[in-house]
PDB file of C-alpha atoms in Angstrom:
ATOM      1  CA  UNK A 101     -31.657 -17.546  34.905  1.00  0.00           C
ATOM      2  CA  UNK A 102     -28.850 -19.868  35.988  1.00  0.00           C
ATOM      3  CA  UNK A 103     -25.388 -18.284  36.169  1.00  0.00           C
ATOM      4  CA  UNK A 104     -23.964 -20.807  33.714  1.00  0.00           C
ATOM      5  CA  UNK A 105     -26.511 -19.850  31.054  1.00  0.00           C
ATOM      6  CA  UNK A 106     -25.846 -16.118  31.593  1.00  0.00           C
ATOM      7  CA  UNK A 107     -22.107 -16.751  31.226  1.00  0.00           C
ATOM      8  CA  UNK A 108     -22.609 -18.728  28.005  1.00  0.00           C
ATOM      9  CA  UNK A 109     -24.878 -16.047  26.520  1.00  0.00           C
ATOM     10  CA  UNK A 110     -22.485 -13.262  27.523  1.00  0.00           C
ATOM     11  CA  UNK A 111     -19.544 -15.144  25.996  1.00  0.00           C
ATOM     12  CA  UNK A 112     -21.504 -15.740  22.778  1.00  0.00           C
ATOM     13  CA  UNK A 113     -22.486 -12.046  22.557  1.00  0.00           C
ATOM     14  CA  UNK A 114     -18.874 -10.975  23.130  1.00  0.00           C
ATOM     15  CA  UNK A 115     -17.603 -13.330  20.402  1.00  0.00           C
ATOM     16  CA  UNK A 116     -20.253 -12.062  18.015  1.00  0.00           C
ATOM     17  CA  UNK A 117     -19.235  -8.446  18.653  1.00  0.00           C
ATOM     18  CA  UNK A 118     -15.567  -9.321  18.254  1.00  0.00           C
ATOM     19  CA  UNK A 119     -16.135 -11.050  14.921  1.00  0.00           C
ATOM     20  CA  UNK A 120     -18.008  -8.008  13.621  1.00  0.00           C
ATOM     21  CA  UNK A 121     -14.985  -5.813  14.375  1.00  0.00           C
ATOM     22  CA  UNK A 122     -12.464  -8.055  12.650  1.00  0.00           C
ATOM     23  CA  UNK A 123     -11.675  -7.076   9.049  1.00  0.00           C
ATOM     24  CA  UNK A 124     -12.540  -9.746   6.513  1.00  0.00           C
ATOM     25  CA  UNK A 125      -9.617  -8.988   4.218  1.00  0.00           C
ATOM     26  CA  UNK A 126      -6.984  -6.426   3.333  1.00  0.00           C
ATOM     27  CA  UNK A 127      -8.226  -2.857   3.006  1.00  0.00           C
ATOM     28  CA  UNK A 128      -8.968  -1.681  -0.474  1.00  0.00           C
ATOM     29  CA  UNK A 129      -7.310   1.290  -2.109  1.00  0.00           C
ATOM     30  CA  UNK A 130      -7.826   4.542  -0.259  1.00  0.00           C
ATOM     31  CA  UNK A 131      -7.730   8.246  -0.950  1.00  0.00           C
ATOM     32  CA  UNK A 132      -4.106   8.361  -2.198  1.00  0.00           C
ATOM     33  CA  UNK A 133      -3.815   5.028  -4.044  1.00  0.00           C
ATOM     34  CA  UNK A 134      -4.174   6.578  -7.516  1.00  0.00           C
ATOM     35  CA  UNK A 135      -1.597   9.250  -6.661  1.00  0.00           C
ATOM     36  CA  UNK A 136       0.834   6.640  -5.320  1.00  0.00           C
ATOM     37  CA  UNK A 137       0.419   4.509  -8.412  1.00  0.00           C
ATOM     38  CA  UNK A 138       0.899   7.477 -10.748  1.00  0.00           C
ATOM     39  CA  UNK A 139       4.026   8.595  -8.882  1.00  0.00           C
ATOM     40  CA  UNK A 140       5.464   5.103  -9.261  1.00  0.00           C
ATOM     41  CA  UNK A 141       4.570   4.974 -12.968  1.00  0.00           C
ATOM     42  CA  UNK A 142       6.374   8.317 -13.450  1.00  0.00           C
ATOM     43  CA  UNK A 143       9.511   6.961 -11.720  1.00  0.00           C
ATOM     44  CA  UNK A 144       9.143   9.114  -8.596  1.00  0.00           C
ATOM     45  CA  UNK A 145      10.804   7.577  -5.531  1.00  0.00           C
ATOM     46  CA  UNK A 146      10.556   8.314  -1.826  1.00  0.00           C
ATOM     47  CA  UNK A 147      13.933   7.973  -0.053  1.00  0.00           C
ATOM     48  CA  UNK A 148      14.040   7.673   3.713  1.00  0.00           C
ATOM     49  CA  UNK A 149      15.358   5.926   6.795  1.00  0.00           C
ATOM     50  CA  UNK A 150      13.516   3.618   9.166  1.00  0.00           C
ATOM     51  CA  UNK A 151      14.442   5.755  12.200  1.00  0.00           C
ATOM     52  CA  UNK A 152      13.444   9.103  10.650  1.00  0.00           C
ATOM     53  CA  UNK A 153      10.370  10.653  12.344  1.00  0.00           C
ATOM     54  CA  UNK A 154       9.548  12.798   9.286  1.00  0.00           C
ATOM     55  CA  UNK A 155       9.701   9.714   7.045  1.00  0.00           C
ATOM     56  CA  UNK A 156       7.258   8.029   9.409  1.00  0.00           C
ATOM     57  CA  UNK A 157       4.998  11.078   9.176  1.00  0.00           C
ATOM     58  CA  UNK A 158       5.190  10.955   5.369  1.00  0.00           C
ATOM     59  CA  UNK A 159       4.297   7.252   5.351  1.00  0.00           C
ATOM     60  CA  UNK A 160       1.369   7.936   7.687  1.00  0.00           C
ATOM     61  CA  UNK A 161       0.129  10.628   5.288  1.00  0.00           C
ATOM     62  CA  UNK A 162      -0.294   7.952   2.620  1.00  0.00           C
ATOM     63  CA  UNK A 163      -1.555   5.371   5.134  1.00  0.00           C
ATOM     64  CA  UNK A 164      -2.299   1.977   3.588  1.00  0.00           C
ATOM     65  CA  UNK A 165      -1.811   3.551   0.141  1.00  0.00           C
ATOM     66  CA  UNK A 166       1.919   3.696   0.858  1.00  0.00           C
ATOM     67  CA  UNK A 167       1.985   0.262  -0.803  1.00  0.00           C
ATOM     68  CA  UNK A 168       1.579   2.043  -4.170  1.00  0.00           C
ATOM     69  CA  UNK A 169       4.565   4.371  -3.589  1.00  0.00           C
ATOM     70  CA  UNK A 170       8.130   3.333  -4.413  1.00  0.00           C
ATOM     71  CA  UNK A 171      10.023   3.634  -1.128  1.00  0.00           C
ATOM     72  CA  UNK A 172      13.799   3.223  -0.909  1.00  0.00           C
ATOM     73  CA  UNK A 173      15.416   2.600   2.492  1.00  0.00           C
ATOM     74  CA  UNK A 174      18.720   4.480   2.751  1.00  0.00           C
ATOM     75  CA  UNK A 175      20.003   3.420   6.177  1.00  0.00           C
ATOM     76  CA  UNK A 176      22.207   0.296   6.030  1.00  0.00           C
ATOM     77  CA  UNK A 177      20.490  -0.942   9.208  1.00  0.00           C
ATOM     78  CA  UNK A 178      17.066  -0.831   7.568  1.00  0.00           C
ATOM     79  CA  UNK A 179      15.203  -3.608   5.802  1.00  0.00           C
ATOM     80  CA  UNK A 180      16.130  -3.989   2.104  1.00  0.00           C
ATOM     81  CA  UNK A 181      18.445  -0.961   2.284  1.00  0.00           C
ATOM     82  CA  UNK A 182      19.775   0.401  -1.009  1.00  0.00           C
ATOM     83  CA  UNK A 183      22.503   2.698   0.290  1.00  0.00           C
ATOM     84  CA  UNK A 184      24.349   2.933  -3.042  1.00  0.00           C
ATOM     85  CA  UNK A 185      21.186   4.023  -4.866  1.00  0.00           C
ATOM     86  CA  UNK A 186      20.596   6.735  -2.255  1.00  0.00           C
ATOM     87  CA  UNK A 187      24.164   7.983  -2.649  1.00  0.00           C
ATOM     88  CA  UNK A 188      23.979   7.859  -6.464  1.00  0.00           C
ATOM     89  CA  UNK A 189      20.791   9.970  -6.515  1.00  0.00           C
ATOM     90  CA  UNK A 190      22.310  12.429  -4.033  1.00  0.00           C
ATOM     91  CA  UNK A 191      20.057  11.972  -1.009  1.00  0.00           C
ATOM     92  CA  UNK A 192      21.372  14.131   1.841  1.00  0.00           C
ATOM     93  CA  UNK A 193      18.208  14.638   3.966  1.00  0.00           C
ATOM     94  CA  UNK A 194      15.143  12.579   4.806  1.00  0.00           C
ATOM     95  CA  UNK A 195      12.515  12.324   3.559  1.00  0.00           C
ATOM     96  CA  UNK A 196      13.575  12.980  -0.025  1.00  0.00           C
ATOM     97  CA  UNK A 197      11.475  12.657  -3.154  1.00  0.00           C
ATOM     98  CA  UNK A 198      13.283  12.078  -6.452  1.00  0.00           C
ATOM     99  CA  UNK A 199      11.570  13.166  -9.674  1.00  0.00           C
ATOM    100  CA  UNK A 200      13.264  11.942 -12.878  1.00  0.00           C
ATOM    101  CA  UNK A 201      14.601  14.905 -14.842  1.00  0.00           C
ATOM    102  CA  UNK A 202      13.650  17.315 -12.047  1.00  0.00           C
ATOM    103  CA  UNK A 203      15.844  16.355  -9.122  1.00  0.00           C
ATOM    104  CA  UNK A 204      15.085  16.026  -5.424  1.00  0.00           C
ATOM    105  CA  UNK A 205      12.772  17.802  -3.021  1.00  0.00           C
ATOM    106  CA  UNK A 206      13.033  17.202   0.722  1.00  0.00           C
ATOM    107  CA  UNK A 207      10.669  17.246   3.656  1.00  0.00           C
ATOM    108  CA  UNK A 208       7.178  15.922   4.265  1.00  0.00           C
ATOM    109  CA  UNK A 209       5.029  16.656   1.218  1.00  0.00           C
ATOM    110  CA  UNK A 210       1.274  16.637   0.683  1.00  0.00           C
ATOM    111  CA  UNK A 211       0.346  13.842  -1.754  1.00  0.00           C
ATOM    112  CA  UNK A 212      -1.510  16.382  -3.894  1.00  0.00           C
ATOM    113  CA  UNK A 213       1.646  18.523  -4.205  1.00  0.00           C
ATOM    114  CA  UNK A 214       3.667  15.476  -5.216  1.00  0.00           C
ATOM    115  CA  UNK A 215       1.022  14.638  -7.813  1.00  0.00           C
ATOM    116  CA  UNK A 216       1.202  18.134  -9.296  1.00  0.00           C
ATOM    117  CA  UNK A 217       5.008  18.066  -9.505  1.00  0.00           C
ATOM    118  CA  UNK A 218       4.893  14.654 -11.237  1.00  0.00           C
ATOM    119  CA  UNK A 219       2.132  15.709 -13.669  1.00  0.00           C
ATOM    120  CA  UNK A 220      -0.309  13.335 -11.979  1.00  0.00           C
ATOM    121  CA  UNK A 221      -3.088  15.911 -11.526  1.00  0.00           C
ATOM    122  CA  UNK A 222      -5.643  13.456 -12.944  1.00  0.00           C
ATOM    123  CA  UNK A 223      -4.925  11.154  -9.989  1.00  0.00           C
ATOM    124  CA  UNK A 224      -5.957  13.772  -7.427  1.00  0.00           C
ATOM    125  CA  UNK A 225      -9.297  12.620  -6.052  1.00  0.00           C
ATOM    126  CA  UNK A 226      -9.369   9.685  -8.463  1.00  0.00           C
ATOM    127  CA  UNK A 227     -10.269   6.179  -7.361  1.00  0.00           C
ATOM    128  CA  UNK A 228      -7.823   3.424  -8.148  1.00  0.00           C
ATOM    129  CA  UNK A 229      -9.461   0.612 -10.062  1.00  0.00           C
ATOM    130  CA  UNK A 230      -8.185  -2.634  -8.609  1.00  0.00           C
ATOM    131  CA  UNK A 231      -8.184  -5.632 -10.898  1.00  0.00           C
ATOM    132  CA  UNK A 232      -9.323  -8.916  -9.365  1.00  0.00           C
ATOM    133  CA  UNK A 233      -6.401 -11.264  -8.745  1.00  0.00           C
ATOM    134  CA  UNK A 234      -5.583 -13.566 -11.624  1.00  0.00           C
ATOM    135  CA  UNK A 235      -5.822 -17.238 -10.691  1.00  0.00           C
ATOM    136  CA  UNK A 236      -2.666 -19.331 -11.136  1.00  0.00           C
ATOM    137  CA  UNK A 237      -2.113 -20.753 -14.638  1.00  0.00           C
ATOM    138  CA  UNK A 238      -2.963 -24.298 -13.523  1.00  0.00           C
ATOM    139  CA  UNK A 239      -6.320 -23.120 -12.167  1.00  0.00           C
ATOM    140  CA  UNK A 240      -7.010 -21.128 -15.351  1.00  0.00           C
ATOM    141  CA  UNK A 241      -6.416 -24.167 -17.562  1.00  0.00           C
ATOM    142  CA  UNK A 242      -8.738 -26.271 -15.368  1.00  0.00           C
ATOM    143  CA  UNK A 243     -11.457 -23.604 -15.612  1.00  0.00           C
ATOM    144  CA  UNK A 244     -11.020 -23.434 -19.406  1.00  0.00           C
ATOM    145  CA  UNK A 245     -11.296 -27.211 -19.678  1.00  0.00           C
ATOM    146  CA  UNK A 246     -14.440 -27.234 -17.538  1.00  0.00           C
ATOM    147  CA  UNK A 247     -16.038 -24.495 -19.650  1.00  0.00           C
ATOM    148  CA  UNK A 248     -15.281 -26.320 -22.892  1.00  0.00           C
ATOM    149  CA  UNK A 249     -16.651 -29.599 -21.450  1.00  0.00           C
ATOM    150  CA  UNK A 250     -19.825 -27.863 -20.311  1.00  0.00           C
ATOM    151  CA  UNK A 251     -20.365 -26.150 -23.653  1.00  0.00           C
ATOM    152  CA  UNK A 252     -19.898 -29.471 -25.498  1.00  0.00           C
ATOM    153  CA  UNK A 253     -22.759 -31.087 -23.540  1.00  0.00           C
ATOM    154  CA  UNK A 254     -26.208 -30.953 -25.212  1.00  0.00           C
TER     155      UNK A 254
END
């Protein structure tokens, strides 16, 4: 086999392997999504600082499901910092978890323990049901018009 053909086939095989390893979209909800969502619905907030190694560990515990948890940055050098909120709640250590009507607990916590404290036991082991994204209003009205036109045809 000519070297050029071998090179082309090898390149094609490599590209095919690479495309198989590339995710096709954002990851779906994981193991702790339902817990994170329930905590947020109950008003529970995670207070931390971008430089805090224990906060990083806590975020890693939730993984991609951290998106369902309400996180408040307390360091003024951090992104979207809410220093006054942290002071008002009484955050002194990181990470801190605030439970409305119950106060603050500090340190890295297991998601299941947070769920129990927030009365989110039903979320433990539950799967979060993700709703499909709603199309923009302009697209919805176009789809409605098309459906009504199609139903009017004999």
